[in-house]
Amino acid sequence: MSGIIDFANAVFKPLIDLGAAPMMLIVLTLIALAFRVKLSKALEGGIKLAIALTAISAVIGLLTSAFQDALNAFVKSTGIQLSVTDLGWAPLATITWGSPYTLFFLLIMVIVNVVMIVMNKTNTLDVDIFDIWHLAFVGLLAMFFGANLLIATILVIFIGILKIINSDLMKPTFNDLLHAPASNPMTTTHMNYMMNPIIMVFDKIFDVIFPWLDKFDFDAADLNKKIGFWGSKFAIGIYLGIFIGLLSHQGVKEIFTLSFTAAFCLELFSLIGSWFIAAVEPLSQGITDFANRKLKGRTMNVGLDWPFIAGRAEIWAAANVLAPIMLLEALVLPGNKILPLGGIIAMGVTPALLVVTRGKIVRMIVIGALELPLFLWAGTLSAPMVTETAKKLGAFPKGLASGTMISHSTMEGPVEKFLAYLVGNASKGQITFVLYAVLALAAYLLIFVWYARQMKKRNKIYADEAAAAAAK
């Protein structure tokens, strides 16, 4: 096993060390070349993807930092005191990639993906290798709680297979949300969408109990057509800035700054989202030609990072409304020890809400508020492992007291972290945990199977609507 780990490190580490944008430039270019795309076109797509990733990261950073300062002021004014510091996702990614096991899990999932494609169990080629760290984190957490490498690897493979299947299930919804043709290859295996089954349970309950709330919903695009500027992404950003500014007792100048920052960020997200589509066009054509030539027309998808859908204003509107809700929940939630700061703009929460509800803002906010405790509890659960690993790697943040614990409040995959906890403890031979782990894994799988059936029904509706439109 150690030989495999060393091999994985030798193959992937130099690529990972370049960072997400350069890495994806190289990966997308090489994959396009493999599908016989001309070098100039392949390189053009890779460069555009790297620029889009860099741009979206910069805008997310700007929006997060602007609103985090205001929310920090809100926290100070309320006197909230919780013992786990929320660092956000970037330090946790660094800590996870610092483990040699992460590259081992990456190698395993590359093999799993290829095998699934060959066996015709998926149409998605996952190129988002940087974000394997979310899945690797689950494996590392299981090992921290007592699992050996073999058991942790089996857990990673189990969840990883479902992630890949989920990318196929979501593909028609992404086409619908992006108003893209069926030939669009973009989908994602990102961990945040593994909350889809839980969200769909809430969504079905919403259908039964609160269907009348949909009357208060609105679509940013439709509203924009009706009232012009006042329904645009610019206006939504201004509304959000005023709301957060008033909540955090900011001055008039600061409220203006928040409003204008949010306004141009929401508009830029839409613009940058179109860059992702342009970036994969050469690969899309290459895959189509390859499928027609070798796979009898089989459709192939490309698994990217989640921000290709970031142009939808609902993601950011819901995230900003959920931010103060999360702070209030953190204050009163039993068992929670994490103060949400670094993850306060809940990017680990809202993309999945968008996919399941198809952009119904009211549902996104209500369901998001109901599921936030899972993220806070998972962040609290993970804190001892994150803190210990960071200290071992010399990555513990300077300026924090040595006794402080660190984690992330809205890290993707909260349910999977509970599975890691149960599987890790079950590996020690504790009968109670063995029973809990078996029941939890069975429930996790059964809910996913039910969710998959619901998504297939939805996808058939998309297909029928497309066929009807083509027939006109």
Coordinates of C-alpha atoms in Angstrom, one line a residue:
M1 CA 0.0 0.0 0.0
S2 CA 2.9 2.4 0.8
G3 CA 4.2 1.8 -2.8
I4 CA 0.9 2.9 -4.2
I5 CA 0.9 6.0 -2.0
D6 CA 4.4 6.9 -3.1
F7 CA 3.5 6.4 -6.8
A8 CA 0.4 8.7 -6.4
N9 CA 2.6 11.4 -4.8
A10 CA 5.1 11.1 -7.6
V11 CA 2.5 11.4 -10.3
F12 CA 0.1 14.0 -8.9
K13 CA 2.0 16.2 -6.4
P14 CA 3.9 18.3 -9.0
L15 CA 0.6 19.1 -10.7
I16 CA -1.3 19.8 -7.5
D17 CA 1.5 22.1 -6.3
L18 CA 0.8 24.5 -9.2
G19 CA -2.6 25.4 -7.8
A20 CA -6.1 25.0 -9.1
A21 CA -6.0 27.3 -12.2
P22 CA -2.7 26.2 -13.7
M23 CA -3.5 22.6 -12.9
M24 CA -6.9 22.8 -14.7
L25 CA -5.3 24.5 -17.7
I26 CA -2.9 21.6 -18.1
V27 CA -5.6 18.9 -17.4
L28 CA -8.2 20.3 -19.7
T29 CA -5.7 20.9 -22.5
L30 CA -4.3 17.4 -22.3
I31 CA -7.8 15.8 -22.2
A32 CA -8.8 17.9 -25.2
L33 CA -5.7 16.7 -27.1
A34 CA -6.6 13.1 -26.1
F35 CA -9.9 13.7 -27.9
R36 CA -8.0 14.9 -31.0
V37 CA -8.8 18.6 -30.6
K38 CA -6.3 20.8 -32.4
L39 CA -3.5 22.1 -30.1
S40 CA -4.4 25.7 -30.6
K41 CA -8.1 25.1 -29.7
A42 CA -7.2 22.8 -26.8
L43 CA -4.8 25.3 -25.3
E44 CA -7.4 28.1 -25.9
G45 CA -10.0 26.2 -23.9
G46 CA -7.5 25.4 -21.1
I47 CA -6.4 29.1 -20.8
K48 CA -10.0 30.3 -20.8
L49 CA -10.9 27.8 -18.0
A50 CA -7.9 28.9 -15.9
I51 CA -8.9 32.6 -16.4
A52 CA -12.5 31.8 -15.4
L53 CA -11.3 29.9 -12.3
T54 CA -9.0 32.7 -11.3
A55 CA -11.7 35.4 -11.9
I56 CA -14.4 33.5 -9.9
S57 CA -12.0 32.9 -7.0
A58 CA -11.1 36.6 -7.0
V59 CA -14.7 37.8 -7.0
I60 CA -15.7 35.2 -4.3
G61 CA -12.8 36.4 -2.2
L62 CA -13.8 40.1 -2.6
L63 CA -17.5 39.4 -1.8
T64 CA -16.6 37.2 1.2
S65 CA -14.1 39.6 2.7
A66 CA -16.5 42.6 2.3
F67 CA -19.4 40.8 4.0
Q68 CA -17.3 39.0 6.6
D69 CA -16.1 42.3 8.1
A70 CA -19.7 43.4 8.5
L71 CA -20.7 40.1 10.0
N72 CA -17.7 40.1 12.3
A73 CA -19.0 43.4 13.6
F74 CA -22.4 41.8 14.2
V75 CA -20.7 39.0 16.2
K76 CA -18.8 41.5 18.4
S77 CA -21.9 43.5 19.0
T78 CA -23.8 40.4 20.2
G79 CA -21.0 39.0 22.3
I80 CA -21.2 35.5 20.8
Q81 CA -18.4 33.3 22.2
L82 CA -17.8 29.8 20.7
S83 CA -14.6 27.8 21.0
V84 CA -13.9 26.6 17.5
T85 CA -12.5 29.1 15.0
D86 CA -13.9 28.9 11.4
L87 CA -11.0 29.4 8.9
G88 CA -13.0 28.9 5.7
W89 CA -12.2 26.3 3.0
A90 CA -8.8 27.4 1.8
P91 CA -6.7 26.5 4.9
L92 CA -8.5 23.1 5.2
A93 CA -7.7 22.3 1.6
T94 CA -4.1 23.1 2.3
I95 CA -4.1 20.9 5.4
T96 CA -5.8 18.0 3.5
W97 CA -3.5 18.2 0.6
G98 CA -0.6 18.1 3.1
S99 CA -1.4 14.4 3.8
P100 CA 0.2 11.8 1.5
Y101 CA -3.1 9.8 1.7
T102 CA -4.9 12.5 -0.3
L103 CA -3.0 11.8 -3.4
F104 CA -3.5 8.1 -2.8
F105 CA -7.3 8.7 -2.7
L106 CA -7.0 10.8 -5.9
L107 CA -5.3 7.9 -7.7
I108 CA -7.9 5.4 -6.5
M109 CA -10.8 7.7 -7.7
V110 CA -9.2 8.2 -11.1
I111 CA -9.1 4.5 -11.5
V112 CA -12.7 4.2 -10.3
N113 CA -13.8 6.9 -12.8
V114 CA -12.1 5.2 -15.7
V115 CA -13.6 1.8 -14.8
M116 CA -17.1 3.2 -14.5
I117 CA -16.8 4.8 -18.0
V118 CA -15.5 1.6 -19.6
M119 CA -18.3 -0.4 -17.9
N120 CA -20.8 2.2 -19.1
K121 CA -21.9 3.1 -15.5
T122 CA -21.3 6.8 -16.1
N123 CA -20.9 9.3 -18.9
T124 CA -18.8 11.7 -16.8
L125 CA -15.1 12.2 -17.0
D126 CA -14.1 13.9 -13.8
V127 CA -11.4 16.5 -14.4
D128 CA -11.8 18.4 -11.2
I129 CA -9.0 16.6 -9.5
F130 CA -8.2 19.5 -7.1
D131 CA -11.6 19.1 -5.3
I132 CA -10.9 15.5 -4.5
W133 CA -9.7 16.9 -1.2
H134 CA -13.3 17.1 0.0
L135 CA -13.6 13.3 -0.4
A136 CA -10.1 12.7 0.9
F137 CA -11.0 14.6 4.0
V138 CA -13.7 12.1 4.7
G139 CA -11.2 9.3 4.4
L140 CA -8.8 11.0 6.7
L141 CA -11.5 11.7 9.2
A142 CA -12.5 8.0 9.3
M143 CA -8.8 7.2 9.9
F144 CA -8.6 9.8 12.7
F145 CA -11.5 8.1 14.5
G146 CA -10.0 4.6 14.1
A147 CA -10.4 3.2 10.6
N148 CA -7.4 1.6 8.9
L149 CA -6.4 2.7 5.3
L150 CA -8.3 -0.2 3.7
I151 CA -11.6 0.6 5.4
A152 CA -11.2 4.4 4.8
T153 CA -10.5 3.6 1.1
I154 CA -13.6 1.5 0.8
L155 CA -15.6 4.4 2.3
V156 CA -14.0 6.9 -0.1
I157 CA -14.8 4.6 -3.1
F158 CA -18.4 4.1 -1.9
I159 CA -19.1 7.8 -1.6
G160 CA -17.0 8.6 -4.7
I161 CA -19.1 6.3 -6.9
L162 CA -22.3 8.0 -5.8
K163 CA -20.7 11.4 -6.5
I164 CA -20.0 10.3 -10.1
I165 CA -23.5 8.9 -10.6
N166 CA -24.9 12.1 -9.2
S167 CA -23.0 14.1 -11.8
D168 CA -24.9 12.3 -14.5
L169 CA -28.2 12.8 -12.7
M170 CA -27.7 16.5 -12.4
K171 CA -26.6 17.1 -16.0
P172 CA -30.1 17.9 -17.5
T173 CA -30.8 20.3 -14.6
F174 CA -27.5 22.2 -15.3
N175 CA -28.5 22.5 -19.0
D176 CA -31.9 23.9 -17.9
L177 CA -30.3 26.4 -15.4
L178 CA -27.7 27.5 -17.9
H179 CA -30.2 27.5 -20.8
A180 CA -27.6 25.4 -22.6
P181 CA -28.1 22.8 -25.3
A182 CA -28.0 19.1 -24.6
S183 CA -24.6 19.0 -26.2
N184 CA -23.2 21.1 -23.4
P185 CA -20.8 18.7 -21.6
M186 CA -20.5 20.6 -18.2
T187 CA -21.5 18.8 -15.0
T188 CA -19.8 18.4 -11.6
T189 CA -18.9 15.7 -9.1
H190 CA -18.3 18.3 -6.4
M191 CA -19.1 17.2 -2.8
N192 CA -21.5 19.9 -2.0
Y193 CA -24.1 18.3 -4.3
M194 CA -24.1 15.2 -2.2
M195 CA -26.5 17.2 0.0
N196 CA -29.0 16.9 -2.9
P197 CA -30.9 13.8 -1.5
I198 CA -31.4 15.4 1.9
I199 CA -32.5 18.7 0.3
M200 CA -34.9 16.8 -1.9
V201 CA -36.5 15.2 1.1
F202 CA -37.1 18.7 2.5
D203 CA -38.3 19.8 -0.9
K204 CA -41.0 17.1 -1.0
I205 CA -42.1 18.0 2.5
F206 CA -42.3 21.6 1.3
D207 CA -44.6 20.5 -1.5
V208 CA -47.0 19.0 1.0
I209 CA -46.9 21.5 3.9
F210 CA -45.8 24.9 2.5
P211 CA -46.8 25.0 -1.2
W212 CA -48.4 28.4 -0.6
L213 CA -45.0 29.9 0.1
D214 CA -44.1 29.6 -3.6
K215 CA -46.5 32.4 -4.3
F216 CA -43.9 34.7 -2.7
D217 CA -41.1 33.4 -4.8
F218 CA -39.5 35.3 -7.6
D219 CA -37.1 34.6 -10.5
A220 CA -34.4 37.3 -10.9
A221 CA -34.6 37.1 -14.7
D222 CA -38.4 37.2 -14.9
L223 CA -38.5 40.1 -12.4
N224 CA -35.9 41.9 -14.4
K225 CA -38.1 41.7 -17.5
K226 CA -41.1 43.2 -15.5
I227 CA -39.4 46.0 -13.6
G228 CA -36.1 46.5 -15.4
F229 CA -33.1 47.5 -13.3
W230 CA -34.9 46.9 -10.0
G231 CA -35.1 43.2 -10.6
S232 CA -31.5 42.9 -12.0
K233 CA -28.5 41.3 -10.3
F234 CA -27.2 44.9 -9.6
A235 CA -30.4 45.7 -7.7
I236 CA -30.4 42.3 -5.8
G237 CA -26.8 43.1 -4.7
I238 CA -27.9 46.5 -3.4
Y239 CA -30.8 45.0 -1.5
L240 CA -28.5 42.4 0.1
G241 CA -25.9 45.1 1.0
I242 CA -28.5 47.2 2.7
F243 CA -29.9 44.2 4.6
I244 CA -26.5 43.0 5.9
G245 CA -25.4 46.5 6.6
L246 CA -28.4 47.3 8.8
L247 CA -28.2 44.0 10.6
S248 CA -24.5 44.6 11.5
H249 CA -25.1 48.2 12.5
Q250 CA -22.8 49.6 9.8
G251 CA -22.6 53.3 9.0
V252 CA -24.1 54.9 5.9
K253 CA -20.7 54.8 4.1
E254 CA -20.1 51.1 4.9
I255 CA -23.7 50.2 3.8
F256 CA -23.1 51.9 0.4
T257 CA -19.8 50.0 0.0
L258 CA -21.5 46.7 0.8
S259 CA -24.3 47.4 -1.6
F260 CA -22.1 48.4 -4.5
T261 CA -19.7 45.6 -3.9
A262 CA -22.4 43.0 -3.8
A263 CA -24.0 44.5 -6.9
F264 CA -21.0 44.3 -9.2
C265 CA -20.0 40.9 -7.8
L266 CA -23.4 39.4 -8.7
E267 CA -23.2 40.9 -12.1
L268 CA -19.6 39.6 -12.6
F269 CA -20.6 36.1 -11.5
S270 CA -23.0 36.0 -14.4
L271 CA -20.4 37.2 -16.9
I272 CA -17.7 34.8 -15.6
G273 CA -20.1 31.9 -15.7
S274 CA -20.3 32.4 -19.5
W275 CA -16.5 32.0 -19.7
F276 CA -16.7 28.4 -18.3
I277 CA -19.1 27.6 -21.2
A278 CA -16.7 29.0 -23.8
A279 CA -13.7 27.3 -22.2
V280 CA -15.2 23.8 -22.7
E281 CA -16.5 24.3 -26.2
P282 CA -13.4 22.8 -27.9
L283 CA -13.4 19.8 -25.6
S284 CA -17.2 19.5 -26.1
Q285 CA -16.8 19.3 -29.8
G286 CA -13.9 16.8 -29.4
I287 CA -15.9 14.6 -27.2
T288 CA -18.9 14.7 -29.6
D289 CA -16.7 13.7 -32.5
F290 CA -15.0 10.9 -30.4
A291 CA -18.4 9.6 -29.3
N292 CA -19.7 9.5 -32.8
R293 CA -16.6 7.8 -34.1
K294 CA -15.8 5.3 -31.3
L295 CA -18.8 5.1 -28.9
K296 CA -21.7 5.0 -31.4
G297 CA -22.8 8.5 -30.4
R298 CA -22.6 8.0 -26.7
T299 CA -22.8 11.3 -24.9
M300 CA -19.8 12.1 -22.6
N301 CA -19.8 14.8 -19.9
V302 CA -17.0 16.7 -18.2
G303 CA -17.0 17.0 -14.4
L304 CA -15.8 20.5 -13.5
D305 CA -15.7 22.5 -10.3
W306 CA -19.0 24.0 -9.2
P307 CA -18.6 27.7 -10.2
F308 CA -19.7 27.2 -13.8
I309 CA -23.2 27.6 -12.3
A310 CA -22.1 30.7 -10.3
G311 CA -23.8 33.0 -12.7
R312 CA -27.2 32.2 -11.1
A313 CA -28.0 35.1 -8.8
E314 CA -30.1 32.8 -6.5
I315 CA -26.9 31.2 -5.2
W316 CA -25.6 34.5 -3.8
A317 CA -29.0 35.9 -2.8
A318 CA -29.7 32.8 -0.7
A319 CA -26.1 32.7 0.7
N320 CA -26.3 36.2 2.0
V321 CA -29.7 35.8 3.6
L322 CA -28.5 32.5 5.2
A323 CA -25.4 34.2 6.7
P324 CA -27.2 36.0 9.6
I325 CA -29.5 33.0 10.0
M326 CA -26.4 30.7 10.5
L327 CA -25.0 33.1 13.1
L328 CA -28.2 33.0 15.1
E329 CA -28.4 29.2 14.8
A330 CA -24.8 28.8 15.9
L331 CA -25.6 30.8 19.0
V332 CA -28.4 28.6 20.2
L333 CA -27.7 25.2 18.6
P334 CA -27.1 22.4 21.2
G335 CA -23.7 20.7 20.6
N336 CA -22.3 23.4 18.3
K337 CA -19.0 24.9 19.2
I338 CA -18.0 26.6 15.9
L339 CA -18.5 30.3 15.3
P340 CA -19.2 30.7 11.5
L341 CA -16.9 33.4 10.1
G342 CA -14.7 32.0 7.3
G343 CA -17.5 30.0 5.9
I344 CA -20.2 32.6 6.6
I345 CA -21.0 33.1 2.9
A346 CA -22.3 29.5 2.5
M347 CA -20.9 28.3 -0.8
G348 CA -20.9 24.7 0.6
V349 CA -24.7 25.0 1.0
T350 CA -26.4 27.0 -1.7
P351 CA -25.3 25.4 -5.0
A352 CA -27.1 22.1 -4.1
L353 CA -30.2 24.1 -3.0
L354 CA -30.2 25.7 -6.5
V355 CA -30.1 22.4 -8.3
V356 CA -32.9 20.7 -6.2
T357 CA -35.3 23.6 -6.0
R358 CA -34.4 24.9 -9.5
G359 CA -33.8 28.4 -8.2
K360 CA -36.9 28.9 -6.0
I361 CA -35.4 31.5 -3.6
V362 CA -37.9 31.1 -0.8
R363 CA -37.4 27.3 -0.8
M364 CA -33.6 27.7 -0.9
I365 CA -33.7 29.9 2.2
V366 CA -36.1 27.9 4.2
I367 CA -34.5 24.5 3.4
G368 CA -31.1 26.0 3.8
A369 CA -31.9 27.2 7.3
L370 CA -33.2 23.7 8.2
E371 CA -30.0 22.0 7.0
L372 CA -27.5 24.5 8.4
P373 CA -27.3 22.6 11.8
L374 CA -25.8 19.6 9.9
F375 CA -22.9 21.8 8.7
L376 CA -22.3 23.4 12.1
W377 CA -22.3 20.0 13.9
A378 CA -20.0 18.5 11.2
G379 CA -17.6 21.4 11.6
T380 CA -17.6 20.9 15.4
L381 CA -17.1 17.1 14.9
S382 CA -14.1 17.7 12.5
A383 CA -12.3 20.3 14.7
P384 CA -10.1 17.9 16.7
M385 CA -8.8 16.2 13.6
V386 CA -8.3 19.5 11.7
T387 CA -6.5 21.1 14.6
E388 CA -4.2 18.1 15.3
T389 CA -3.3 17.7 11.6
A390 CA -2.6 21.4 11.1
K391 CA -0.2 21.3 14.1
K392 CA 1.6 18.2 12.7
L393 CA 2.0 19.9 9.3
G394 CA 3.0 23.2 10.7
A395 CA 0.0 24.8 9.2
F396 CA -1.7 26.0 12.4
P397 CA -2.6 29.7 11.9
K398 CA -0.3 32.2 13.5
G399 CA -1.9 34.5 16.0
L400 CA -4.3 31.9 17.4
A401 CA -3.8 30.6 20.9
S402 CA -2.3 27.2 20.9
G403 CA -5.3 25.7 22.7
T404 CA -7.7 27.0 20.1
M405 CA -9.4 24.5 17.8
I406 CA -10.0 25.2 14.1
S407 CA -12.4 24.0 11.5
H408 CA -14.9 25.1 8.8
S409 CA -18.5 25.9 9.4
T410 CA -20.0 25.2 5.9
M411 CA -17.5 22.6 4.5
E412 CA -19.1 20.4 1.9
G413 CA -20.2 16.9 2.8
P414 CA -21.5 17.2 6.4
V415 CA -23.4 13.9 6.2
E416 CA -20.3 12.1 4.9
K417 CA -18.4 13.4 8.0
F418 CA -20.9 11.7 10.3
L419 CA -20.4 8.5 8.3
A420 CA -16.7 8.8 8.7
Y421 CA -17.1 9.2 12.5
L422 CA -19.3 6.1 12.7
V423 CA -17.2 4.0 10.4
G424 CA -14.0 5.0 12.2
N425 CA -15.4 4.1 15.6
A426 CA -17.0 0.9 14.3
S427 CA -13.5 -0.2 13.1
K428 CA -12.4 -0.4 16.7
G429 CA -14.9 -3.3 17.1
Q430 CA -17.4 -1.4 19.2
I431 CA -20.7 -3.3 18.6
T432 CA -22.9 -0.2 19.1
F433 CA -20.9 1.8 16.5
V434 CA -20.9 -1.2 14.1
L435 CA -24.7 -1.3 14.3
Y436 CA -25.0 2.5 13.9
A437 CA -22.5 2.5 11.0
V438 CA -24.4 -0.2 9.1
L439 CA -27.7 1.5 9.6
A440 CA -26.3 4.9 8.6
L441 CA -24.7 3.6 5.5
A442 CA -27.8 1.7 4.5
A443 CA -30.0 4.8 5.1
Y444 CA -27.5 7.0 3.1
L445 CA -27.7 4.6 0.2
L446 CA -31.4 4.1 0.2
I447 CA -32.1 7.9 0.3
F448 CA -29.7 8.3 -2.6
V449 CA -31.5 5.6 -4.6
W450 CA -34.8 7.3 -3.9
Y451 CA -33.3 10.7 -4.9
A452 CA -31.9 9.1 -8.1
R453 CA -35.4 7.9 -9.1
Q454 CA -36.8 11.4 -8.5
M455 CA -34.1 13.0 -10.7
K456 CA -34.6 10.5 -13.5
K457 CA -38.3 11.4 -13.5
R458 CA -37.3 15.1 -13.7
N459 CA -34.8 14.4 -16.5
K460 CA -37.5 12.6 -18.5
I461 CA -39.7 15.7 -18.2
Y462 CA -36.7 17.8 -19.5
A463 CA -36.3 15.3 -22.4
D464 CA -40.0 15.4 -23.3
E465 CA -40.0 19.2 -23.3
A466 CA -36.9 19.4 -25.5
A467 CA -38.5 16.9 -27.9
A468 CA -41.7 18.9 -28.0
A469 CA -39.8 22.1 -28.7
A470 CA -37.8 20.5 -31.5
A471 CA -41.0 19.2 -33.1
K472 CA -42.4 22.7 -33.4

